[in-house]
Amino acid sequence: MAATIPIGPYHVALKEPIFLKLEVEGERIKDADIKLGYHHRGIEYLAMRRTYWQNIFLFERVCGICSDAHTTCYCQTVEDVAGVTPPERALFLRVLVAELERIHSHLLWLGVAMHIIGFDTLFMQIWRDREYVQDLLEIITGNRVNYAYNTIGGVRRDVDEKTIRLVKKYMDTIKNAFDKTVEAILQDPVIEARVKGVGVLTHEEAKRYGVVGPTARASRIASDIRKDDPYAAYDRLDWEMIVFDEGDVLAKTLVRVYEVYESIKMVNESLEKLPPGPIVTEVSRFPPGEAFGRVEAPRGELVYYIKSNGTNVPERVKVRTPSFMNIASVKPMLLEETIADAPLIFASVDPCVACTERVIIVDSRTNEKKIMTFNEFMIRYGRKRK
Amino acid sequence: MTDVMEVILAIIYAALYPGGLFAFFMGAMFLWSYRKLRARMQSRVGPPWYQVFADIVKLFNKETIIPKVAHRTLFVLAPIIALTGCVTALWLLPIPAHVLPTAEPLVSPLAFWADIIVILYLLALIEVGEIVAGASSASPYGAVGASRRVNLLLSSELPFAVSIVGVVIFMKTLSVNEMMVKQAKEGPFLITSVEGLDPMLYVLSVVFRICLFISFLLCVLAKMGKRPFDIPEAECEILAGPLTEYSGKLLGLFEVTNALKWFVLPAFTVILFIGGDTSIITFLIKCFVIVLILAYIDIINPRYRIDQAYKFFMKVALLLSLVGLIGEMLVLYAVVGV
């Protein structure tokens, strides 16, 4: 007998509204349906109503966890359109904040994963250690969450000697605390029983679904924008890409665990190699043209496309977030697993629902669903700017 | 006249001490100490001491909502079944009545020569209440929670019973009251000796009894719904499990049962394994030690999946209890002879 178990749109294990419909026989999942559409905010449309400068603050708010990755990508793409290069110091500072953000994002994910398998003690401790990173981000950028750090042509705040010493001290503290956490994760037999061999995404499936970021790297796809298409100062730093073969939740956990170590290394290195000089290049004009930029957000490849028509308002901004690629790959992972593992498997791709929502038009008379191009949508609903 | 006195005493026994209010208060305190300890070990502040009472008072003041699709009779009956099982088991337990050690322990008015078997069933009744609750609430989360509870009950009940049989064989009695009296004379079950046992065999026998004790504690964890066996209430997967649809007074009854469970199960463990108290103070200290052990295991563990928990009980807990039982019997056989 098959029954349907709804997970979502509002569910304890999910941080954001998404609907997983699981067809189960007993505890085995036979079919899964993933429904989005509870959280559409129309960001891309808003972006076309604001100037390039105002848009920095808008894209800061696409995602609360990877807000720096979004502005970095946006600013890089606009710099491409405007034809300016940020000063060297700004590039290193962007790496600094981006890697701090990656540490906090990965720690956040680890904590949530531990909570989902019922290990609340470790969840609390990981989040307690994450506070050090949040403090650092506040000291460097002035904010805990939406940092408002990047600007077109560079960054907005410089670091002084005192901050650099503090960051290095905190990095040691974080590393020591994280060592203990990793020891606990790797040695606990119950954790191993819960994550090993669960939710496997094979190399072939991973390629077919085009997954990105840690999800891809856990399935033997060596793809990292920081290595493949270096931006900011990543090509001048010494670090390694973490790739695992297994594709299960354990591999996805380990990828993130070792990436935290790499990020700690990169934060220290970028501070050591920090060149002197200005932190921002003046930008005054946005000539007609288009540009395409990408960065490695904590969840994977983030893509921005910007088309300029010569005014101070972009004609089109297109955002493709990593979760957009990753969420669909949950389905092959879920099949033949148990309900107990479903929230963990879903969380294992580190979904960021708010970034991912797209417009779907549903015709209620024919019950037809179609995804429209933006032009069609604008023409039909009569709000296209002439 | 004496009849009236007896009735009054029985009522005091059932409603105030040790059944009823006293047990509820101590259970709430044990539950609070577990929550506080857990919070402190997780770098949190934790609730104040009256949190459990505040929760229950609040729940009894709230509206009770019964889902239209639920089976109404069973839905209302389920918390009553659980509470009945818990309270009746409590009435059968010989809990010391004096503050200072005395010669004559308090005997439950309900006690009879084979009450341990009844207690075994009554403790299972608490879980049956939850199963009925989950199955009657017509919610998919409740149904999954109930099915997980059934699995857990099936797997944990066997090692639980085998451990108790081990104790019964050693004590040569089926009455918990006599066990208590016997332990008061000869020392707690875990470390007591039999006449004519040589030191080597004694150590071996204690090891076997510790096996029984560990297996028993694991089953108590499952009965309390604590990690790594809190699978029926895994909030990340199935919300509150069997209790998902419950609210108001009915949920309040479950909370009362839960608080009582925190006294009954540690007390039962103490009476079987490290009992022999005639003073309530040492008895409560021993109960608290058991609560600390349970809380500590709960804090340092994540949650098993239901199939893994089933395998764990069949492979580890059952094996431990069987080794304990058979070893114990062989030691006794060696002492007593044919």
XYZ file of C-alpha atoms in Angstrom:
724
model
C 0.000 0.000 0.000
C 1.405 3.347 -0.973
C 0.840 6.390 1.181
C 1.816 9.996 0.675
C 3.939 11.753 3.240
C 4.080 15.522 2.842
C 7.239 17.263 3.931
C 6.596 20.973 3.715
C 5.721 23.629 2.665
C 6.229 24.333 6.356
C 8.267 21.707 8.168
C 10.715 21.627 11.035
C 13.507 20.177 8.953
C 13.173 22.800 6.245
C 14.374 26.305 6.779
C 12.418 27.617 3.839
C 9.077 26.843 2.227
C 9.359 23.994 -0.247
C 7.096 21.014 -0.700
C 8.427 17.472 -0.936
C 5.723 14.948 -1.719
C 6.940 11.452 -0.931
C 5.149 8.335 -2.102
C 6.040 5.667 0.431
C 5.498 1.971 0.951
C 6.037 1.428 4.648
C 9.109 3.516 5.273
C 10.559 3.123 1.741
C 10.315 6.052 -0.643
C 9.012 4.960 -4.045
C 8.520 8.329 -5.680
C 9.322 11.904 -4.884
C 7.936 15.160 -6.153
C 9.590 18.478 -5.428
C 7.399 21.548 -5.657
C 8.743 25.060 -5.552
C 6.809 28.268 -5.814
C 6.033 29.312 -2.265
C 8.652 31.990 -2.108
C 8.826 33.944 -5.342
C 9.961 37.525 -4.840
C 10.507 38.865 -8.341
C 14.078 39.974 -7.706
C 15.070 40.041 -11.381
C 12.176 42.335 -12.200
C 13.050 44.616 -9.307
C 16.633 44.774 -10.553
C 15.437 46.323 -13.817
C 13.761 49.140 -11.892
C 16.830 50.204 -9.955
C 20.152 51.753 -10.786
C 23.352 49.737 -10.783
C 24.256 51.178 -7.383
C 20.896 50.424 -5.818
C 21.033 46.890 -7.174
C 24.032 46.052 -4.966
C 21.746 46.289 -1.968
C 19.031 44.309 -3.716
C 21.312 41.392 -4.629
C 22.779 41.450 -1.143
C 19.314 40.286 -0.101
C 18.810 37.459 -2.587
C 20.198 35.093 0.013
C 20.959 35.695 3.651
C 23.666 33.073 3.875
C 25.650 33.738 0.705
C 25.011 37.466 0.458
C 28.671 38.195 -0.220
C 28.845 35.725 -3.101
C 25.871 37.421 -4.756
C 27.300 40.935 -4.551
C 30.753 39.745 -5.596
C 29.274 38.166 -8.678
C 27.059 41.147 -9.425
C 29.887 43.662 -8.969
C 32.296 41.605 -11.056
C 29.810 41.398 -13.883
C 29.039 45.124 -13.754
C 32.782 45.863 -13.677
C 33.017 43.753 -16.819
C 30.311 45.862 -18.463
C 31.909 49.112 -17.330
C 35.354 47.907 -18.281
C 37.097 48.649 -14.986
C 39.423 46.492 -12.917
C 39.319 46.730 -9.117
C 42.632 47.384 -7.355
C 44.676 44.404 -6.128
C 43.966 45.054 -2.460
C 40.220 44.942 -3.101
C 40.562 41.544 -4.813
C 42.335 40.061 -1.781
C 39.769 41.588 0.558
C 36.987 40.034 -1.512
C 38.639 36.639 -1.059
C 38.906 37.286 2.675
C 35.207 37.987 3.138
C 34.136 35.305 0.648
C 36.086 32.619 2.503
C 34.856 33.773 5.909
C 31.371 33.525 4.477
C 32.090 30.030 3.193
C 33.240 28.958 6.667
C 30.086 30.315 8.267
C 27.862 28.800 5.604
C 29.470 25.354 5.861
C 29.345 25.431 9.670
C 25.698 26.395 9.455
C 25.027 23.465 7.168
C 26.944 21.036 9.385
C 24.935 22.176 12.379
C 21.653 21.717 10.549
C 22.722 18.274 9.311
C 23.567 17.233 12.871
C 20.207 18.536 14.061
C 18.441 16.504 11.390
C 20.072 13.253 12.498
C 19.152 14.178 16.069
C 22.579 15.180 17.369
C 21.477 18.423 18.980
C 24.533 18.727 21.204
C 26.907 18.921 18.268
C 24.465 21.219 16.455
C 24.596 23.700 19.334
C 28.368 23.495 19.597
C 28.962 24.004 15.876
C 26.695 27.029 15.890
C 28.456 28.362 18.967
C 31.788 28.128 17.115
C 30.206 29.749 14.083
C 29.631 32.857 16.184
C 33.385 33.570 16.035
C 33.120 33.859 12.255
C 30.045 36.055 12.559
C 31.932 38.318 14.975
C 34.836 38.552 12.529
C 32.520 39.412 9.670
C 30.957 42.107 11.800
C 34.357 43.547 12.682
C 35.542 43.543 9.056
C 32.384 44.602 7.243
C 30.213 46.185 9.927
C 27.370 43.683 9.606
C 26.687 40.129 10.668
C 24.543 38.961 7.770
C 24.107 41.339 4.845
C 27.621 42.684 4.836
C 27.288 45.526 2.292
C 30.990 45.008 1.630
C 31.326 44.898 -2.143
C 30.815 47.825 -4.378
C 31.238 48.282 -8.102
C 34.972 48.701 -8.598
C 36.176 47.314 -5.279
C 35.177 47.046 -1.638
C 33.824 49.592 0.811
C 35.904 49.093 3.935
C 39.599 48.477 4.520
C 41.185 46.319 7.211
C 43.870 47.677 9.531
C 46.752 45.911 11.309
C 44.716 45.388 14.467
C 41.903 43.666 12.562
C 44.382 41.442 10.734
C 45.893 40.279 14.041
C 42.419 39.646 15.423
C 41.357 37.643 12.365
C 44.468 35.460 12.615
C 43.856 34.872 16.324
C 40.225 33.979 15.740
C 41.162 31.655 12.874
C 43.277 29.623 15.311
C 40.399 29.505 17.777
C 37.991 28.378 15.066
C 40.431 25.755 13.805
C 40.926 24.306 17.287
C 37.199 24.228 17.988
C 36.498 22.740 14.573
C 39.135 20.016 15.074
C 37.135 18.754 18.041
C 33.887 18.872 16.095
C 35.381 16.934 13.192
C 36.759 14.348 15.592
C 33.289 13.890 17.055
C 31.705 13.619 13.608
C 34.234 11.118 12.281
C 34.365 8.876 15.345
C 30.711 8.560 16.277
C 29.369 5.170 15.154
C 25.751 6.350 15.112
C 26.582 9.288 12.823
C 28.391 6.901 10.519
C 25.374 4.575 10.476
C 23.129 7.494 9.557
C 25.190 9.161 6.797
C 27.353 6.458 5.184
C 25.921 5.048 1.961
C 22.770 7.163 2.308
C 21.456 9.310 -0.541
C 24.033 8.339 -3.110
C 24.302 10.541 -6.194
C 26.418 8.612 -8.676
C 28.946 10.333 -10.925
C 26.736 9.740 -13.984
C 23.564 11.035 -12.331
C 25.468 14.038 -11.035
C 26.598 14.856 -14.574
C 23.114 14.320 -15.962
C 21.552 16.706 -13.453
C 24.401 19.189 -13.867
C 24.914 19.645 -10.151
C 27.425 22.205 -8.921
C 29.488 23.007 -5.876
C 30.068 20.647 -2.936
C 27.286 18.361 -4.220
C 29.207 17.864 -7.473
C 32.586 17.578 -5.773
C 31.227 14.798 -3.541
C 30.356 12.855 -6.715
C 33.804 12.940 -8.290
C 33.157 16.039 -10.448
C 36.200 18.277 -10.042
C 34.449 21.553 -10.637
C 35.209 24.684 -8.694
C 34.960 28.133 -10.266
C 37.793 29.326 -8.031
C 40.083 26.904 -9.901
C 38.353 26.636 -13.289
C 37.817 30.333 -13.926
C 39.712 32.177 -11.188
C 38.259 35.499 -10.138
C 39.314 37.954 -7.408
C 42.699 36.759 -6.138
C 42.116 33.021 -6.110
C 44.785 32.309 -8.737
C 47.415 33.835 -6.455
C 46.593 31.676 -3.448
C 47.765 28.191 -2.671
C 44.855 25.867 -1.948
C 43.389 22.530 -2.955
C 40.065 21.469 -4.377
C 38.361 18.819 -2.248
C 36.859 15.984 -4.289
C 35.282 12.777 -2.992
C 34.153 9.721 -4.917
C 31.260 8.204 -3.010
C 28.468 10.719 -3.587
C 26.682 9.825 -0.352
C 25.791 12.171 2.484
C 29.046 11.312 4.245
C 31.041 12.460 1.204
C 29.000 15.662 0.999
C 29.699 16.259 4.688
C 33.417 15.588 4.314
C 33.725 17.864 1.285
C 32.341 20.709 3.362
C 34.413 19.795 6.410
C 37.690 19.886 4.475
C 36.643 22.999 2.576
C 36.374 24.752 5.925
C 40.035 23.891 6.544
C 40.972 25.151 3.064
C 39.034 28.351 3.703
C 40.827 28.931 7.010
C 44.093 28.488 5.102
C 42.971 30.939 2.409
C 41.859 33.582 4.927
C 45.293 33.512 6.564
C 47.084 33.498 3.215
C 45.098 36.367 1.743
C 45.935 38.449 4.807
C 49.623 37.624 4.494
C 49.750 38.480 0.805
C 47.502 41.545 1.162
C 49.071 44.216 -1.079
C 48.990 47.916 -0.135
C 47.057 50.423 -2.200
C 43.550 51.763 -2.733
C 40.488 49.576 -2.267
C 38.174 50.947 -4.925
C 38.338 52.125 -8.535
C 36.025 54.933 -9.572
C 33.238 53.908 -11.961
C 31.172 56.595 -13.619
C 29.738 55.275 -16.876
C 28.007 52.073 -17.899
C 28.420 51.739 -21.684
C 25.987 49.546 -23.691
C 26.952 45.903 -23.755
C 26.515 42.653 -21.907
C 28.545 40.562 -19.521
C 28.451 37.179 -17.907
C 30.072 36.477 -14.575
C 30.362 33.586 -12.219
C 31.698 32.899 -8.756
C 31.878 29.876 -6.486
C 29.279 30.525 -3.805
C 29.314 28.245 -0.745
C 26.676 26.118 -2.486
C 28.301 26.047 -5.907
C 28.536 27.960 -9.149
C 26.618 31.228 -9.128
C 26.000 32.897 -12.494
C 24.997 36.477 -13.299
C 24.175 37.876 -16.710
C 23.816 41.630 -17.128
C 22.785 43.574 -20.217
C 23.376 47.294 -20.264
C 21.705 49.803 -22.608
C 23.932 52.733 -21.708
C 21.696 54.166 -18.976
C 22.313 53.814 -15.275
C 19.597 51.137 -15.052
C 20.402 47.597 -16.298
C 18.167 46.353 -19.091
C 18.265 42.774 -17.865
C 19.815 40.961 -14.945
C 19.629 37.193 -14.894
C 20.601 35.217 -11.805
C 21.200 31.497 -11.743
C 21.784 30.266 -8.252
C 23.537 26.969 -7.390
C 20.476 25.538 -5.638
C 18.542 25.846 -8.903
C 20.825 23.155 -10.310
C 21.082 21.088 -7.147
C 17.504 20.793 -5.898
C 16.354 18.585 -8.790
C 19.117 16.070 -8.058
C 17.420 15.278 -4.750
C 14.965 12.999 -6.543
C 17.410 10.242 -7.636
C 18.989 10.418 -4.194
C 15.663 9.916 -2.424
C 14.415 6.860 -4.312
C 14.553 3.597 -2.327
C 15.670 5.391 0.823
C 13.594 5.649 4.007
C 11.487 8.546 5.292
C 13.897 8.881 8.181
C 16.633 9.831 5.722
C 14.555 12.107 3.500
C 15.130 15.388 5.362
C 18.842 14.647 5.628
C 19.143 13.831 1.928
C 17.219 16.934 0.986
C 19.412 19.039 3.241
C 22.569 17.403 1.883
C 22.554 19.596 -1.235
C 22.305 22.625 1.087
C 19.239 23.999 -0.677
C 18.649 27.707 -0.665
C 15.049 27.976 -1.724
C 14.596 31.717 -1.693
C 17.317 32.170 -4.321
C 15.839 29.568 -6.580
C 12.218 30.491 -7.127
C 11.114 31.059 -10.726
C 7.839 32.188 -12.193
C 5.583 29.348 -13.284
C 2.350 30.237 -15.011
C -0.489 27.854 -14.290
C -3.538 28.009 -16.539
C -6.326 26.940 -14.218
C -8.757 26.069 -17.057
C -6.496 23.597 -18.821
C -4.286 22.946 -15.810
C -1.291 23.619 -18.012
C 1.962 24.753 -16.549
C 4.632 26.535 -18.484
C 7.689 28.510 -17.694
C 7.658 31.735 -19.691
C 10.522 33.724 -20.951
C 10.733 37.075 -19.350
C 9.734 38.930 -22.509
C 6.579 36.883 -22.966
C 5.687 37.435 -19.363
C 6.202 41.166 -19.597
C 4.294 41.512 -22.847
C 1.364 39.496 -21.601
C 1.080 41.327 -18.343
C 1.682 44.656 -19.982
C 4.422 46.007 -17.822
C 7.229 45.960 -20.340
C 9.147 49.192 -20.536
C 9.235 50.618 -23.997
C -12.815 1.968 62.662
C -9.650 0.330 61.420
C -11.396 -0.241 58.103
C -11.941 3.500 57.717
C -8.308 4.145 58.608
C -7.177 1.646 56.033
C -9.305 3.261 53.362
C -7.933 6.699 54.242
C -4.382 5.360 54.187
C -4.979 3.725 50.830
C -6.297 7.005 49.441
C -3.289 8.885 50.781
C -1.084 6.179 49.306
C -2.680 6.461 45.876
C -3.119 10.232 45.669
C -0.332 11.765 47.701
C 2.546 9.527 48.613
C 4.221 7.720 46.936
C 1.732 7.453 44.082
C 0.226 10.626 42.655
C 1.503 14.034 43.667
C 4.864 13.065 45.126
C 5.814 10.910 42.156
C 4.609 13.581 39.756
C 6.649 16.252 41.506
C 9.790 14.105 41.575
C 9.261 13.067 37.939
C 8.921 16.704 36.935
C 12.116 17.500 38.831
C 13.982 14.657 37.136
C 12.641 15.788 33.753
C 13.726 19.337 34.511
C 17.203 18.234 35.625
C 17.550 16.309 32.367
C 16.532 19.375 30.362
C 18.772 21.684 32.358
C 21.756 19.351 32.081
C 21.185 18.983 28.366
C 20.981 22.746 27.950
C 24.134 23.396 29.961
C 26.082 20.766 28.007
C 24.932 22.421 24.795
C 26.029 25.901 25.967
C 22.436 27.012 26.473
C 20.710 28.473 29.520
C 17.926 25.925 29.961
C 14.461 26.190 31.523
C 13.673 27.267 35.112
C 12.727 24.539 37.611
C 8.961 25.105 37.315
C 8.949 24.789 33.508
C 7.292 21.345 33.467
C 4.454 22.525 35.742
C 4.032 25.714 33.750
C 3.744 23.700 30.536
C 1.130 21.409 32.008
C -0.915 24.233 33.570
C -0.831 26.039 30.236
C -1.920 22.951 28.301
C -4.841 22.313 30.654
C -6.052 25.858 30.087
C -6.003 25.540 26.303
C -8.662 24.431 23.914
C -8.590 20.759 22.949
C -8.939 20.220 19.224
C -9.954 16.802 17.948
C -9.464 16.373 14.183
C -12.690 15.572 12.323
C -11.098 12.635 10.510
C -9.692 11.122 13.705
C -11.302 8.167 15.458
C -12.861 10.177 18.273
C -13.203 7.512 20.980
C -9.715 6.107 20.573
C -8.248 9.579 20.208
C -9.639 10.591 23.618
C -8.934 7.207 25.173
C -5.255 7.041 24.160
C -3.801 9.492 26.739
C -6.002 7.898 29.405
C -4.634 4.437 28.560
C -1.072 5.733 28.834
C -1.722 7.541 32.120
C -3.522 4.515 33.588
C -0.609 2.235 32.778
C 1.873 4.643 34.292
C -0.056 5.363 37.499
C -0.962 1.714 38.159
C 2.646 0.642 37.686
C 3.600 3.355 40.140
C 1.120 2.042 42.756
C 2.729 -1.383 42.595
C 6.259 -0.152 43.256
C 7.545 -0.430 46.844
C 8.815 3.091 47.441
C 10.322 3.737 50.893
C 8.115 5.866 53.173
C 10.541 6.969 55.846
C 13.107 9.716 55.756
C 15.487 7.769 57.978
C 16.335 4.084 57.427
C 13.877 1.799 59.212
C 13.248 -1.900 59.597
C 9.850 -2.131 57.932
C 9.474 -0.888 54.351
C 6.198 0.469 53.050
C 4.155 -2.186 51.286
C 1.848 -1.192 48.469
C -1.800 -2.079 49.210
C -1.971 -3.566 45.721
C 1.154 -5.732 46.057
C 0.822 -9.472 45.531
C 3.157 -12.392 44.925
C 3.730 -11.941 41.155
C 3.329 -8.211 40.618
C 6.510 -7.834 38.515
C 4.714 -9.462 35.581
C 1.870 -6.970 35.917
C 4.352 -4.076 36.061
C 5.999 -5.354 32.874
C 2.639 -5.203 31.083
C 1.633 -1.873 32.607
C 4.864 -0.245 31.394
C 4.139 -1.534 27.903
C 0.660 -0.011 28.233
C 2.204 3.480 28.244
C 3.594 2.801 24.797
C 0.361 1.176 23.687
C -1.322 4.473 24.580
C 1.033 6.300 22.235
C 0.478 3.763 19.488
C -3.296 4.168 19.792
C -2.829 7.943 19.768
C -0.782 7.885 16.569
C -2.973 5.372 14.776
C -6.286 7.056 15.677
C -5.246 10.602 14.795
C -5.492 10.018 11.005
C -2.345 12.026 10.369
C 0.447 10.570 8.227
C 3.004 11.712 10.802
C 0.989 10.042 13.557
C 0.687 6.830 11.553
C 4.414 6.671 10.824
C 5.178 7.523 14.445
C 2.835 4.789 15.668
C 4.396 2.221 13.335
C 7.855 3.194 14.569
C 6.654 2.922 18.168
C 5.335 -0.585 17.451
C 8.688 -1.611 15.983
C 10.591 -0.160 18.908
C 8.247 -1.819 21.427
C 8.580 -5.192 19.691
C 12.357 -5.007 19.618
C 12.972 -3.580 23.091
C 10.413 -5.618 25.020
C 12.261 -8.919 24.594
C 15.639 -7.837 26.070
C 13.688 -5.888 28.716
C 11.811 -9.006 29.789
C 14.909 -11.230 29.621
C 16.819 -8.836 31.901
C 13.947 -8.919 34.391
C 13.883 -12.740 34.242
C 17.591 -12.654 35.114
C 16.834 -10.608 38.227
C 13.868 -12.805 39.143
C 15.902 -16.017 38.887
C 18.606 -14.656 41.137
C 16.158 -13.263 43.681
C 13.877 -16.335 43.553
C 10.783 -14.166 43.825
C 8.256 -12.528 41.513
C 7.232 -9.841 43.951
C 8.995 -6.466 43.688
C 8.251 -5.895 47.355
C 10.081 -9.043 48.425
C 12.975 -8.064 46.142
C 13.216 -4.764 47.963
C 13.154 -6.476 51.373
C 15.713 -9.023 50.255
C 18.051 -6.366 48.912
C 17.695 -4.400 52.154
C 19.022 -7.443 53.988
C 21.646 -8.712 51.555
C 22.742 -5.601 49.641
C 21.818 -4.373 46.155
C 21.287 -6.985 43.461
C 24.223 -5.761 41.352
C 26.853 -6.554 43.964
C 25.220 -8.988 46.360
C 26.703 -12.432 46.849
C 25.246 -15.885 47.468
C 26.418 -18.094 50.323
C 29.144 -20.478 49.206
C 30.229 -18.465 46.144
C 33.999 -18.361 45.718
C 35.595 -14.966 44.838
C 36.372 -15.816 41.200
C 32.814 -16.900 40.531
C 31.554 -13.841 42.410
C 33.411 -11.458 40.068
C 32.128 -13.409 37.070
C 28.614 -13.265 38.439
C 28.824 -9.476 38.936
C 29.952 -9.097 35.326
C 26.904 -11.065 34.178
C 24.650 -8.915 36.327
C 26.172 -5.757 34.843
C 25.331 -7.178 31.383
C 21.711 -7.489 32.516
C 21.808 -3.944 33.898
C 23.188 -2.384 30.683
C 20.646 -4.211 28.553
C 17.874 -3.066 30.911
C 19.051 0.577 30.748
C 19.083 0.490 26.937
C 15.482 -0.684 26.943
C 14.548 2.013 29.472
C 16.038 4.565 27.033
C 13.765 3.216 24.308
C 10.752 3.331 26.640
C 11.509 6.917 27.614
C 11.925 7.848 23.936
C 15.407 9.252 24.439
C 18.329 9.340 22.021
C 19.548 7.282 20.291
C 16.048 5.737 20.374
C 13.792 8.797 20.131
C 12.801 7.601 16.661
C 8.994 7.753 17.173
C 9.226 11.461 17.990
C 11.982 12.406 15.522
C 10.926 16.014 15.056
C 12.905 16.591 11.880
C 11.155 13.760 10.086
C 7.673 13.301 11.494
C 7.185 16.351 13.741
C 5.896 15.091 17.104
C 5.139 11.578 15.803
C 2.082 10.022 17.511
C 1.313 13.235 19.389
C 1.299 15.496 16.317
C -2.477 16.092 16.328
C -2.851 16.399 20.092
C -3.547 19.688 21.828
C -4.917 21.104 25.042
C -5.968 18.800 27.858
C -5.300 15.560 25.986
C -1.726 16.645 25.267
C -1.537 17.768 28.909
C -2.394 14.214 29.987
C 0.457 12.915 27.834
C 2.772 15.456 29.442
C 1.692 14.282 32.914
C 2.391 10.708 31.824
C 5.786 11.784 30.548
C 6.679 13.466 33.847
C 5.500 10.376 35.783
C 7.549 8.170 33.463
C 10.655 10.053 34.553
C 9.987 8.831 38.094
C 8.539 5.373 37.475
C 11.204 4.003 35.136
C 14.271 5.154 37.139
C 12.533 3.970 40.332
C 11.821 0.569 38.768
C 15.476 0.333 37.659
C 16.670 1.178 41.166
C 14.290 -1.312 42.801
C 15.451 -4.144 40.525
C 19.189 -3.528 40.381
C 20.533 -1.231 43.080
C 17.633 -1.215 45.535
C 17.279 -2.196 49.155
C 16.590 1.259 50.559
C 14.427 1.871 53.541
C 15.061 5.604 53.400
C 13.468 7.747 50.724
C 16.547 9.999 50.540
C 19.033 7.364 49.431
C 16.353 5.976 47.128
C 15.895 9.339 45.402
C 19.675 9.817 45.124
C 19.943 6.447 43.393
C 17.067 7.392 41.061
C 18.847 10.636 40.262
C 22.026 8.751 39.357
C 19.999 6.653 36.905
C 18.450 9.846 35.494
C 21.938 11.302 35.022
C 23.109 8.189 33.170
C 20.057 8.295 30.883
C 20.462 12.036 30.306
C 24.147 11.673 29.503
C 23.531 8.938 26.930
C 20.780 11.087 25.429
C 23.043 14.136 25.167
C 26.034 12.492 23.512
C 24.129 10.552 20.861
C 22.417 11.248 17.560
C 19.347 9.279 16.542
C 19.301 5.802 15.010
C 17.057 4.976 12.087
C 14.246 2.574 13.022
C 15.733 -0.402 11.174
C 19.126 0.263 12.762
C 17.512 0.503 16.213
C 15.711 -2.811 15.624
C 18.989 -4.476 14.637
C 20.710 -2.871 17.624
C 18.190 -4.292 20.073
C 18.247 -7.729 18.480
C 22.031 -7.921 18.148
C 23.389 -5.996 21.130
C 20.737 -5.596 23.818
C 19.201 -9.060 23.464
C 22.649 -10.678 23.297
C 23.782 -8.829 26.435
C 20.699 -9.815 28.374
C 20.889 -13.455 27.232
C 24.583 -13.670 28.140
C 23.742 -12.149 31.519
C 20.816 -14.506 32.096
C 22.556 -17.726 31.036
C 25.803 -16.813 32.817
C 23.867 -16.005 35.969
C 22.069 -19.339 35.813
C 25.351 -21.245 35.328
C 26.915 -19.481 38.334
C 23.920 -20.281 40.505
C 24.005 -23.877 39.249
C 27.689 -24.138 40.220
C 26.893 -22.934 43.738
C 23.725 -24.840 44.413
C 24.751 -28.018 42.597
C 22.325 -30.397 41.000
